[in-house]
């Protein structure tokens, strides 16, 4: 039974580790392999035992695809490939390949060195895992094997994020990962063509939100920064180096330029510097505006933003803006929760005297964006991950109504099965096609015509040929089937006259058919032959022999029943 | 030990106190304040806004407006409805004629709902709490207080629709309909709710078809009983027994439903009275408890605004001409609302892409021109669709307890939440 099966192993109906298993036409693909940042134990990893209880993952899975470098999409990859065990190919875009190991190593360092966790993946494991990676370009069709192919589409969201189309024959699934339908200052918007997949798997974290306009967010941010700087204060913006940092750098740089401000902006050395290097390297992944100005000036080469030196550190009235995610337990997280007194190392208590602002600059698709993407791809069905079932009923109805598709929302570990009706391509022989065309009637989409031929199935190949050709190929002779029926009529006259009566009768009744009276006395209706003979025993009865080939069965039967009704009385 | 940051001193120097010039246009962008305590005048604000103007050429937020807060959203379809549920939720509904229209129950961004420590809340987005689909266009929606029920009205105007917000999912379900007497082709019934243990729906297209229908039993509990066929433009329930009506002609009345029809009414033809000027009118009765004075405002499609005292509707207290450049292109969208948290303050919309706030304290006499206290131009300057037609504000409403916060919606499906700064208030 051809079908597509989808099982979320993480991020079915909760935000956190994304990991989705897809079975399509006998191929098994794992989409993303994320870590749940909220847990410190095994719950942070997807439950891989769902995949296969016995048997090796490498044998079962045809490939793994990673959509982007955020840890909730790739954080569990080294654990999966090196500790659980997988040696097959791992596909991702070039920027993701470059940046993933940096983040994984960073995360490993914090977990092991700072938090002292045991049984965590090692640096060597990260390296070994990345050796299995095959990098792909946008819109490049990659053959995983001779049946399975994948293609990456631009997703916006962060540098290198992609949506993937997985195709086997005529069945396909599109997985969006995280995406953004509105362009921002350093990345473009997600885009996909009308690929009409059987299934579109989309994230729906923000499906029930209507996002505030970017301009208002930026206005608020710049206003706060400007106010602080104007009164002589400093602004500290702890932000995740890869992602929002570049967006804010461009925003501040543009603003500083227009306002002709002189206050210096610094970024911390290390990760941010590396990050800017990657943005320069992967300039084709940024938005059009940046690429255009790249010729004159590299947008990531900032005029007003420089690396920080600890020597500059004093002034009254500082303010902190935190546009990023602060992991629980950190100083940042405590401050954002409103704590004004912090206990630092060595029992030292610090008072938080600064003004704290928490702003969000994350780039995800909202309700409108999701509808836009579904409209672009035109899938047959939609599957939502990352949301709460109770809060998604309306969105489900909205999608089902607007696009007339089915909408699914599986929980973690729950398998959704989609029946598909794959189209089977059949080659038609030119001779057969020409013969049908020669019949004269033009093809009409509204009136399907019946075509006679023989279907030859050989070596998973389907061909439609004419019967003669098929017989020839099979080395068989054609058999003809001919039926003969006897109809008794009461008619004392001679056979020739009976035949004449039959002819006149049929000629008047069967106006659409070719009825002929042959010199030898027989009557033909198309290719059906009717002969009148005298009954051997009863001279008053005539026997009509009606004979037809198998192809004329319908007409033959009709004629027979017609003749059995008798002939009209002859006029004298 | 203070460390001098190289280059930093320049910023505090003369070049900074002089006029700053926008690098793009070269024009001055306002004066910088002297270094010292933070300015009370938010003029650095205007520089920020101008800089944003230069950052993206098509974003221009008017320099004459001052905002404490400004959030702009794009709905999937334009709404003529902004109905509060509690003080954290608001309903919007679409009004197109040939499609399934969405009714949404939105929760205000958390940032706007909290009273203190606003800075610690990053949530700036509306959340869709519940949603439903209507086959007909929705022009007005009323929430039945203390219930999970809603009543909607629109075109075609043969029925009012009753909806329920389901408890265990996020869907708004259609529950029942209320048939409207005297169905009309192009007019739709106005609706107001008498809330009590047995809520009643007051509705009607004309004075003659005004009636109250009990929501549960669908029995008619009140009819106007008159043959007057004047068309209604607004209905407002004032308390358990009284309601106010305003006809399109400008005729106003307060009705006690315990009595046979005998409303205290305004005069249609007196000097300075509404209706004498022609056009289409709508009105709102303010819930003034504190200060005495006129609490009825009636707005005409030509920009005329009259204030009346409910005790004497025959003699308008004042009549002014609002600052509008042209009569309303769609008088059905006219809206006048009293501010629940500010004395003598009202807002009007429906003439163009703006919402104007007026202080009526010193208004007197007839015919004077007045200037708004504040004009919200966001819908014009932040148009998302970049179409040639300027958007028209379809409706607006005041926040129940934040005194200067309003919500406004426009024909381009934009929805704004804004908090304006009163420039005339003493610091």
PDB file of N, CA, C and O in Angstrom, chain A residues 208-213 215-217 219-220 223 229-230 232 255 257-259 314-315 338 356-358 368 390-394 397-398 401, chain B residues 1-2 12 16 23 33 45 47 51-52 54 59 70-73 75 100 102 104 111 119-120 122 124-128 131-133 168 170-171:
ATOM      1  N   UNK A 208      -0.128  30.821  16.287  1.00  0.00           N
ATOM      2  CA  UNK A 208      -1.260  31.528  16.888  1.00  0.00           C
ATOM      3  C   UNK A 208      -0.880  32.948  17.267  1.00  0.00           C
ATOM      4  O   UNK A 208      -1.516  33.570  18.094  1.00  0.00           O
ATOM      5  N   UNK A 209       0.200  33.460  16.687  1.00  0.00           N
ATOM      6  CA  UNK A 209       0.514  34.848  17.000  1.00  0.00           C
ATOM      7  C   UNK A 209       0.382  35.726  15.775  1.00  0.00           C
ATOM      8  O   UNK A 209       0.458  35.272  14.645  1.00  0.00           O
ATOM      9  N   UNK A 210       0.155  36.993  16.047  1.00  0.00           N
ATOM     10  CA  UNK A 210       0.185  38.001  14.989  1.00  0.00           C
ATOM     11  C   UNK A 210       1.312  38.929  15.396  1.00  0.00           C
ATOM     12  O   UNK A 210       1.242  39.604  16.429  1.00  0.00           O
ATOM     13  N   UNK A 211       2.370  38.953  14.611  1.00  0.00           N
ATOM     14  CA  UNK A 211       3.590  39.619  15.033  1.00  0.00           C
ATOM     15  C   UNK A 211       3.536  41.122  14.876  1.00  0.00           C
ATOM     16  O   UNK A 211       3.020  41.645  13.880  1.00  0.00           O
ATOM     17  N   UNK A 212       4.116  41.771  15.842  1.00  0.00           N
ATOM     18  CA  UNK A 212       4.283  43.216  15.795  1.00  0.00           C
ATOM     19  C   UNK A 212       5.236  43.547  14.638  1.00  0.00           C
ATOM     20  O   UNK A 212       6.151  42.788  14.355  1.00  0.00           O
ATOM     21  N   UNK A 213       4.996  44.681  14.005  1.00  0.00           N
ATOM     22  CA  UNK A 213       5.818  45.009  12.832  1.00  0.00           C
ATOM     23  C   UNK A 213       7.267  45.223  13.239  1.00  0.00           C
ATOM     24  O   UNK A 213       7.582  45.686  14.329  1.00  0.00           O
ATOM     25  N   UNK A 215       9.335  47.371  12.180  1.00  0.00           N
ATOM     26  CA  UNK A 215       9.693  48.768  12.363  1.00  0.00           C
ATOM     27  C   UNK A 215       9.417  49.225  13.782  1.00  0.00           C
ATOM     28  O   UNK A 215      10.173  50.000  14.361  1.00  0.00           O
ATOM     29  N   UNK A 216       8.315  48.738  14.357  1.00  0.00           N
ATOM     30  CA  UNK A 216       7.999  49.150  15.722  1.00  0.00           C
ATOM     31  C   UNK A 216       9.005  48.568  16.700  1.00  0.00           C
ATOM     32  O   UNK A 216       9.418  49.242  17.645  1.00  0.00           O
ATOM     33  N   UNK A 217       9.377  47.314  16.481  1.00  0.00           N
ATOM     34  CA  UNK A 217      10.374  46.703  17.346  1.00  0.00           C
ATOM     35  C   UNK A 217      11.680  47.461  17.301  1.00  0.00           C
ATOM     36  O   UNK A 217      12.301  47.752  18.325  1.00  0.00           O
ATOM     37  N   UNK A 219      12.207  50.506  16.291  1.00  0.00           N
ATOM     38  CA  UNK A 219      12.027  51.845  16.818  1.00  0.00           C
ATOM     39  C   UNK A 219      12.191  51.839  18.334  1.00  0.00           C
ATOM     40  O   UNK A 219      12.881  52.685  18.903  1.00  0.00           O
ATOM     41  N   UNK A 220      11.556  50.890  18.985  1.00  0.00           N
ATOM     42  CA  UNK A 220      11.644  50.780  20.435  1.00  0.00           C
ATOM     43  C   UNK A 220      13.075  50.539  20.887  1.00  0.00           C
ATOM     44  O   UNK A 220      13.562  51.160  21.833  1.00  0.00           O
ATOM     45  N   UNK A 223      15.266  53.562  20.245  1.00  0.00           N
ATOM     46  CA  UNK A 223      14.894  54.644  21.160  1.00  0.00           C
ATOM     47  C   UNK A 223      15.554  54.427  22.519  1.00  0.00           C
ATOM     48  O   UNK A 223      16.140  55.342  23.094  1.00  0.00           O
ATOM     49  N   UNK A 229      22.412  56.352  25.638  1.00  0.00           N
ATOM     50  CA  UNK A 229      23.664  56.947  25.164  1.00  0.00           C
ATOM     51  C   UNK A 229      23.626  58.465  25.315  1.00  0.00           C
ATOM     52  O   UNK A 229      24.600  59.092  25.707  1.00  0.00           O
ATOM     53  N   UNK A 230      22.487  59.033  25.055  1.00  0.00           N
ATOM     54  CA  UNK A 230      22.335  60.489  25.161  1.00  0.00           C
ATOM     55  C   UNK A 230      22.611  60.979  26.575  1.00  0.00           C
ATOM     56  O   UNK A 230      23.135  62.067  26.771  1.00  0.00           O
ATOM     57  N   UNK A 232      24.641  59.722  28.547  1.00  0.00           N
ATOM     58  CA  UNK A 232      26.003  59.394  28.940  1.00  0.00           C
ATOM     59  C   UNK A 232      26.189  57.977  29.435  1.00  0.00           C
ATOM     60  O   UNK A 232      27.232  57.655  30.001  1.00  0.00           O
ATOM     61  N   UNK A 255      21.765  53.195  11.871  1.00  0.00           N
ATOM     62  CA  UNK A 255      21.240  54.262  12.713  1.00  0.00           C
ATOM     63  C   UNK A 255      22.333  55.259  13.096  1.00  0.00           C
ATOM     64  O   UNK A 255      22.154  56.469  13.011  1.00  0.00           O
ATOM     65  N   UNK A 257      25.023  55.866  11.535  1.00  0.00           N
ATOM     66  CA  UNK A 257      25.416  56.577  10.330  1.00  0.00           C
ATOM     67  C   UNK A 257      24.453  57.726  10.060  1.00  0.00           C
ATOM     68  O   UNK A 257      24.870  58.863   9.846  1.00  0.00           O
ATOM     69  N   UNK A 258      23.168  57.441  10.086  1.00  0.00           N
ATOM     70  CA  UNK A 258      22.162  58.459   9.759  1.00  0.00           C
ATOM     71  C   UNK A 258      22.117  59.561  10.795  1.00  0.00           C
ATOM     72  O   UNK A 258      21.882  60.714  10.490  1.00  0.00           O
ATOM     73  N   UNK A 259      22.317  59.165  12.050  1.00  0.00           N
ATOM     74  CA  UNK A 259      22.223  60.160  13.127  1.00  0.00           C
ATOM     75  C   UNK A 259      23.548  60.828  13.401  1.00  0.00           C
ATOM     76  O   UNK A 259      23.635  61.687  14.253  1.00  0.00           O
ATOM     77  N   UNK A 314      34.002  51.900  32.277  1.00  0.00           N
ATOM     78  CA  UNK A 314      33.412  52.665  33.381  1.00  0.00           C
ATOM     79  C   UNK A 314      32.510  53.795  33.003  1.00  0.00           C
ATOM     80  O   UNK A 314      32.956  54.654  32.337  1.00  0.00           O
ATOM     81  N   UNK A 315      31.375  53.934  33.447  1.00  0.00           N
ATOM     82  CA  UNK A 315      30.597  55.163  33.304  1.00  0.00           C
ATOM     83  C   UNK A 315      29.270  54.966  34.011  1.00  0.00           C
ATOM     84  O   UNK A 315      28.795  53.842  34.085  1.00  0.00           O
ATOM     85  N   UNK A 338      13.658  39.450  36.870  1.00  0.00           N
ATOM     86  CA  UNK A 338      13.331  40.581  37.724  1.00  0.00           C
ATOM     87  C   UNK A 338      14.143  40.656  39.001  1.00  0.00           C
ATOM     88  O   UNK A 338      13.909  41.530  39.835  1.00  0.00           O
ATOM     89  N   UNK A 356      16.682  47.410  33.011  1.00  0.00           N
ATOM     90  CA  UNK A 356      16.698  46.165  32.235  1.00  0.00           C
ATOM     91  C   UNK A 356      15.542  46.151  31.246  1.00  0.00           C
ATOM     92  O   UNK A 356      14.413  46.421  31.602  1.00  0.00           O
ATOM     93  N   UNK A 357      15.845  45.870  30.001  1.00  0.00           N
ATOM     94  CA  UNK A 357      14.814  45.769  28.969  1.00  0.00           C
ATOM     95  C   UNK A 357      14.959  44.419  28.290  1.00  0.00           C
ATOM     96  O   UNK A 357      16.058  44.033  27.932  1.00  0.00           O
ATOM     97  N   UNK A 358      13.865  43.732  28.101  1.00  0.00           N
ATOM     98  CA  UNK A 358      13.907  42.431  27.445  1.00  0.00           C
ATOM     99  C   UNK A 358      13.137  42.566  26.127  1.00  0.00           C
ATOM    100  O   UNK A 358      11.966  42.845  26.126  1.00  0.00           O
ATOM    101  N   UNK A 368       0.115  34.230   9.468  1.00  0.00           N
ATOM    102  CA  UNK A 368       0.057  34.716   8.093  1.00  0.00           C
ATOM    103  C   UNK A 368       1.159  34.084   7.253  1.00  0.00           C
ATOM    104  O   UNK A 368       0.939  33.676   6.113  1.00  0.00           O
ATOM    105  N   UNK A 390      -4.564  21.607  21.386  1.00  0.00           N
ATOM    106  CA  UNK A 390      -5.788  22.336  21.747  1.00  0.00           C
ATOM    107  C   UNK A 390      -5.809  23.717  21.166  1.00  0.00           C
ATOM    108  O   UNK A 390      -6.853  24.281  20.898  1.00  0.00           O
ATOM    109  N   UNK A 391      -4.623  24.296  21.017  1.00  0.00           N
ATOM    110  CA  UNK A 391      -4.563  25.672  20.544  1.00  0.00           C
ATOM    111  C   UNK A 391      -4.399  25.742  19.045  1.00  0.00           C
ATOM    112  O   UNK A 391      -4.072  26.787  18.511  1.00  0.00           O
ATOM    113  N   UNK A 392      -4.550  24.630  18.364  1.00  0.00           N
ATOM    114  CA  UNK A 392      -4.296  24.639  16.927  1.00  0.00           C
ATOM    115  C   UNK A 392      -5.508  24.234  16.114  1.00  0.00           C
ATOM    116  O   UNK A 392      -5.431  24.132  14.916  1.00  0.00           O
ATOM    117  N   UNK A 393      -6.613  23.986  16.783  1.00  0.00           N
ATOM    118  CA  UNK A 393      -7.803  23.537  16.069  1.00  0.00           C
ATOM    119  C   UNK A 393      -8.237  24.574  15.040  1.00  0.00           C
ATOM    120  O   UNK A 393      -8.617  24.255  13.924  1.00  0.00           O
ATOM    121  N   UNK A 394      -8.176  25.827  15.427  1.00  0.00           N
ATOM    122  CA  UNK A 394      -8.597  26.893  14.519  1.00  0.00           C
ATOM    123  C   UNK A 394      -7.671  26.958  13.309  1.00  0.00           C
ATOM    124  O   UNK A 394      -8.129  27.062  12.169  1.00  0.00           O
ATOM    125  N   UNK A 397      -8.402  24.153  10.963  1.00  0.00           N
ATOM    126  CA  UNK A 397      -9.602  24.415  10.161  1.00  0.00           C
ATOM    127  C   UNK A 397      -9.305  25.443   9.078  1.00  0.00           C
ATOM    128  O   UNK A 397      -9.759  25.321   7.946  1.00  0.00           O
ATOM    129  N   UNK A 398      -8.537  26.428   9.458  1.00  0.00           N
ATOM    130  CA  UNK A 398      -8.212  27.495   8.506  1.00  0.00           C
ATOM    131  C   UNK A 398      -7.464  26.931   7.305  1.00  0.00           C
ATOM    132  O   UNK A 398      -7.802  27.223   6.159  1.00  0.00           O
ATOM    133  N   UNK A 401      -9.735  24.606   5.212  1.00  0.00           N
ATOM    134  CA  UNK A 401     -10.731  25.324   4.415  1.00  0.00           C
ATOM    135  C   UNK A 401     -10.115  26.083   3.268  1.00  0.00           C
ATOM    136  O   UNK A 401     -10.587  26.037   2.149  1.00  0.00           O
TER     137      UNK A 401
ATOM    138  N   UNK B   1      38.426  54.019  39.091  1.00  0.00           N
ATOM    139  CA  UNK B   1      39.178  54.986  38.277  1.00  0.00           C
ATOM    140  C   UNK B   1      38.510  55.124  36.920  1.00  0.00           C
ATOM    141  O   UNK B   1      38.235  54.138  36.254  1.00  0.00           O
ATOM    142  N   UNK B   2      38.194  56.297  36.566  1.00  0.00           N
ATOM    143  CA  UNK B   2      37.525  56.499  35.294  1.00  0.00           C
ATOM    144  C   UNK B   2      38.532  56.425  34.153  1.00  0.00           C
ATOM    145  O   UNK B   2      39.583  57.028  34.193  1.00  0.00           O
ATOM    146  N   UNK B  12      30.117  64.646  23.303  1.00  0.00           N
ATOM    147  CA  UNK B  12      29.504  65.560  24.250  1.00  0.00           C
ATOM    148  C   UNK B  12      29.819  67.004  23.895  1.00  0.00           C
ATOM    149  O   UNK B  12      29.360  67.902  24.537  1.00  0.00           O
ATOM    150  N   UNK B  16      27.611  68.321  19.109  1.00  0.00           N
ATOM    151  CA  UNK B  16      26.447  67.547  19.540  1.00  0.00           C
ATOM    152  C   UNK B  16      25.297  68.435  19.969  1.00  0.00           C
ATOM    153  O   UNK B  16      24.138  68.115  19.803  1.00  0.00           O
ATOM    154  N   UNK B  23      22.206  62.385   7.880  1.00  0.00           N
ATOM    155  CA  UNK B  23      23.231  62.115   6.876  1.00  0.00           C
ATOM    156  C   UNK B  23      22.683  61.910   5.481  1.00  0.00           C
ATOM    157  O   UNK B  23      23.395  62.018   4.508  1.00  0.00           O
ATOM    158  N   UNK B  33      19.510  67.647  23.490  1.00  0.00           N
ATOM    159  CA  UNK B  33      19.406  68.237  24.823  1.00  0.00           C
ATOM    160  C   UNK B  33      20.788  68.439  25.410  1.00  0.00           C
ATOM    161  O   UNK B  33      21.758  67.834  24.978  1.00  0.00           O
ATOM    162  N   UNK B  45      13.132  61.593  20.705  1.00  0.00           N
ATOM    163  CA  UNK B  45      12.194  60.655  20.101  1.00  0.00           C
ATOM    164  C   UNK B  45      11.972  60.964  18.636  1.00  0.00           C
ATOM    165  O   UNK B  45      11.978  60.118  17.778  1.00  0.00           O
ATOM    166  N   UNK B  47      13.893  62.579  16.740  1.00  0.00           N
ATOM    167  CA  UNK B  47      15.110  62.329  15.964  1.00  0.00           C
ATOM    168  C   UNK B  47      15.223  60.851  15.649  1.00  0.00           C
ATOM    169  O   UNK B  47      15.657  60.463  14.580  1.00  0.00           O
ATOM    170  N   UNK B  51      15.319  59.357  12.020  1.00  0.00           N
ATOM    171  CA  UNK B  51      16.415  58.494  11.598  1.00  0.00           C
ATOM    172  C   UNK B  51      15.867  57.215  10.998  1.00  0.00           C
ATOM    173  O   UNK B  51      16.381  56.690  10.033  1.00  0.00           O
ATOM    174  N   UNK B  52      14.800  56.743  11.599  1.00  0.00           N
ATOM    175  CA  UNK B  52      14.160  55.548  11.041  1.00  0.00           C
ATOM    176  C   UNK B  52      13.590  55.855   9.676  1.00  0.00           C
ATOM    177  O   UNK B  52      13.555  55.022   8.799  1.00  0.00           O
ATOM    178  N   UNK B  54      14.940  57.739   7.627  1.00  0.00           N
ATOM    179  CA  UNK B  54      16.037  57.648   6.687  1.00  0.00           C
ATOM    180  C   UNK B  54      16.529  56.217   6.540  1.00  0.00           C
ATOM    181  O   UNK B  54      17.057  55.848   5.519  1.00  0.00           O
ATOM    182  N   UNK B  59       9.265  54.375   5.340  1.00  0.00           N
ATOM    183  CA  UNK B  59       8.669  54.423   6.681  1.00  0.00           C
ATOM    184  C   UNK B  59       8.752  55.826   7.220  1.00  0.00           C
ATOM    185  O   UNK B  59       9.799  56.285   7.602  1.00  0.00           O
ATOM    186  N   UNK B  70       4.010  52.244  20.495  1.00  0.00           N
ATOM    187  CA  UNK B  70       3.379  52.105  19.196  1.00  0.00           C
ATOM    188  C   UNK B  70       3.661  50.703  18.667  1.00  0.00           C
ATOM    189  O   UNK B  70       4.802  50.324  18.478  1.00  0.00           O
ATOM    190  N   UNK B  71       2.618  49.946  18.484  1.00  0.00           N
ATOM    191  CA  UNK B  71       2.760  48.608  17.926  1.00  0.00           C
ATOM    192  C   UNK B  71       1.889  48.507  16.693  1.00  0.00           C
ATOM    193  O   UNK B  71       0.736  48.911  16.715  1.00  0.00           O
ATOM    194  N   UNK B  72       2.420  47.953  15.640  1.00  0.00           N
ATOM    195  CA  UNK B  72       1.649  47.825  14.399  1.00  0.00           C
ATOM    196  C   UNK B  72       1.562  46.365  13.998  1.00  0.00           C
ATOM    197  O   UNK B  72       2.554  45.652  14.029  1.00  0.00           O
ATOM    198  N   UNK B  73       0.388  45.931  13.637  1.00  0.00           N
ATOM    199  CA  UNK B  73       0.172  44.541  13.262  1.00  0.00           C
ATOM    200  C   UNK B  73      -0.556  44.469  11.936  1.00  0.00           C
ATOM    201  O   UNK B  73      -1.268  45.386  11.563  1.00  0.00           O
ATOM    202  N   UNK B  75      -3.322  42.110  10.158  1.00  0.00           N
ATOM    203  CA  UNK B  75      -4.253  40.987  10.218  1.00  0.00           C
ATOM    204  C   UNK B  75      -4.355  40.368   8.836  1.00  0.00           C
ATOM    205  O   UNK B  75      -3.940  40.967   7.853  1.00  0.00           O
ATOM    206  N   UNK B 100     -15.241  33.144   3.348  1.00  0.00           N
ATOM    207  CA  UNK B 100     -15.443  32.841   4.762  1.00  0.00           C
ATOM    208  C   UNK B 100     -14.662  33.879   5.548  1.00  0.00           C
ATOM    209  O   UNK B 100     -13.464  34.038   5.372  1.00  0.00           O
ATOM    210  N   UNK B 102     -13.110  35.498   8.974  1.00  0.00           N
ATOM    211  CA  UNK B 102     -12.633  35.037  10.273  1.00  0.00           C
ATOM    212  C   UNK B 102     -13.096  35.946  11.382  1.00  0.00           C
ATOM    213  O   UNK B 102     -13.116  37.167  11.232  1.00  0.00           O
ATOM    214  N   UNK B 104     -11.843  36.580  15.183  1.00  0.00           N
ATOM    215  CA  UNK B 104     -10.717  36.222  16.040  1.00  0.00           C
ATOM    216  C   UNK B 104     -10.852  36.835  17.420  1.00  0.00           C
ATOM    217  O   UNK B 104     -11.250  37.994  17.553  1.00  0.00           O
ATOM    218  N   UNK B 111       3.189  42.755  27.052  1.00  0.00           N
ATOM    219  CA  UNK B 111       3.876  43.996  27.358  1.00  0.00           C
ATOM    220  C   UNK B 111       2.894  45.130  27.638  1.00  0.00           C
ATOM    221  O   UNK B 111       3.141  46.014  28.443  1.00  0.00           O
ATOM    222  N   UNK B 119       9.429  46.656  30.918  1.00  0.00           N
ATOM    223  CA  UNK B 119      10.656  46.352  30.196  1.00  0.00           C
ATOM    224  C   UNK B 119      11.036  44.892  30.211  1.00  0.00           C
ATOM    225  O   UNK B 119      11.773  44.421  29.361  1.00  0.00           O
ATOM    226  N   UNK B 120      10.517  44.147  31.191  1.00  0.00           N
ATOM    227  CA  UNK B 120      10.931  42.760  31.308  1.00  0.00           C
ATOM    228  C   UNK B 120      10.078  41.808  30.481  1.00  0.00           C
ATOM    229  O   UNK B 120      10.236  40.607  30.564  1.00  0.00           O
ATOM    230  N   UNK B 122       9.178  40.613  26.859  1.00  0.00           N
ATOM    231  CA  UNK B 122       9.544  40.757  25.456  1.00  0.00           C
ATOM    232  C   UNK B 122       8.361  40.544  24.516  1.00  0.00           C
ATOM    233  O   UNK B 122       8.430  40.882  23.354  1.00  0.00           O
ATOM    234  N   UNK B 124       5.568  41.062  22.323  1.00  0.00           N
ATOM    235  CA  UNK B 124       4.935  42.208  21.704  1.00  0.00           C
ATOM    236  C   UNK B 124       3.867  41.779  20.719  1.00  0.00           C
ATOM    237  O   UNK B 124       3.340  42.601  19.976  1.00  0.00           O
ATOM    238  N   UNK B 125       3.584  40.488  20.671  1.00  0.00           N
ATOM    239  CA  UNK B 125       2.677  40.007  19.632  1.00  0.00           C
ATOM    240  C   UNK B 125       1.289  39.744  20.179  1.00  0.00           C
ATOM    241  O   UNK B 125       1.124  39.377  21.336  1.00  0.00           O
ATOM    242  N   UNK B 126       0.293  39.894  19.325  1.00  0.00           N
ATOM    243  CA  UNK B 126      -1.059  39.473  19.669  1.00  0.00           C
ATOM    244  C   UNK B 126      -1.096  37.954  19.594  1.00  0.00           C
ATOM    245  O   UNK B 126      -0.477  37.359  18.733  1.00  0.00           O
ATOM    246  N   UNK B 127      -1.846  37.342  20.489  1.00  0.00           N
ATOM    247  CA  UNK B 127      -2.032  35.892  20.403  1.00  0.00           C
ATOM    248  C   UNK B 127      -3.466  35.628  19.962  1.00  0.00           C
ATOM    249  O   UNK B 127      -4.395  36.246  20.473  1.00  0.00           O
ATOM    250  N   UNK B 128      -3.602  34.716  19.007  1.00  0.00           N
ATOM    251  CA  UNK B 128      -4.941  34.326  18.601  1.00  0.00           C
ATOM    252  C   UNK B 128      -5.409  33.282  19.604  1.00  0.00           C
ATOM    253  O   UNK B 128      -4.913  32.167  19.628  1.00  0.00           O
ATOM    254  N   UNK B 131     -10.702  31.284  17.348  1.00  0.00           N
ATOM    255  CA  UNK B 131     -11.046  31.753  16.004  1.00  0.00           C
ATOM    256  C   UNK B 131     -12.261  31.009  15.495  1.00  0.00           C
ATOM    257  O   UNK B 131     -12.532  29.884  15.900  1.00  0.00           O
ATOM    258  N   UNK B 132     -13.010  31.647  14.616  1.00  0.00           N
ATOM    259  CA  UNK B 132     -14.179  31.011  14.021  1.00  0.00           C
ATOM    260  C   UNK B 132     -14.370  31.528  12.609  1.00  0.00           C
ATOM    261  O   UNK B 132     -13.698  32.468  12.190  1.00  0.00           O
ATOM    262  N   UNK B 133     -15.282  30.902  11.881  1.00  0.00           N
ATOM    263  CA  UNK B 133     -15.521  31.302  10.494  1.00  0.00           C
ATOM    264  C   UNK B 133     -16.981  31.697  10.296  1.00  0.00           C
ATOM    265  O   UNK B 133     -17.883  30.991  10.731  1.00  0.00           O
ATOM    266  N   UNK B 168     -12.869  23.864  25.550  1.00  0.00           N
ATOM    267  CA  UNK B 168     -11.706  22.976  25.501  1.00  0.00           C
ATOM    268  C   UNK B 168     -10.942  23.029  24.184  1.00  0.00           C
ATOM    269  O   UNK B 168     -10.053  22.232  23.956  1.00  0.00           O
ATOM    270  N   UNK B 170      -9.825  25.928  20.672  1.00  0.00           N
ATOM    271  CA  UNK B 170      -9.699  27.342  20.358  1.00  0.00           C
ATOM    272  C   UNK B 170     -10.643  27.774  19.247  1.00  0.00           C
ATOM    273  O   UNK B 170     -10.368  28.701  18.508  1.00  0.00           O
ATOM    274  N   UNK B 171     -11.769  27.101  19.166  1.00  0.00           N
ATOM    275  CA  UNK B 171     -12.691  27.399  18.069  1.00  0.00           C
ATOM    276  C   UNK B 171     -13.891  28.194  18.577  1.00  0.00           C
ATOM    277  O   UNK B 171     -14.388  27.958  19.673  1.00  0.00           O
TER     278      UNK B 171
END
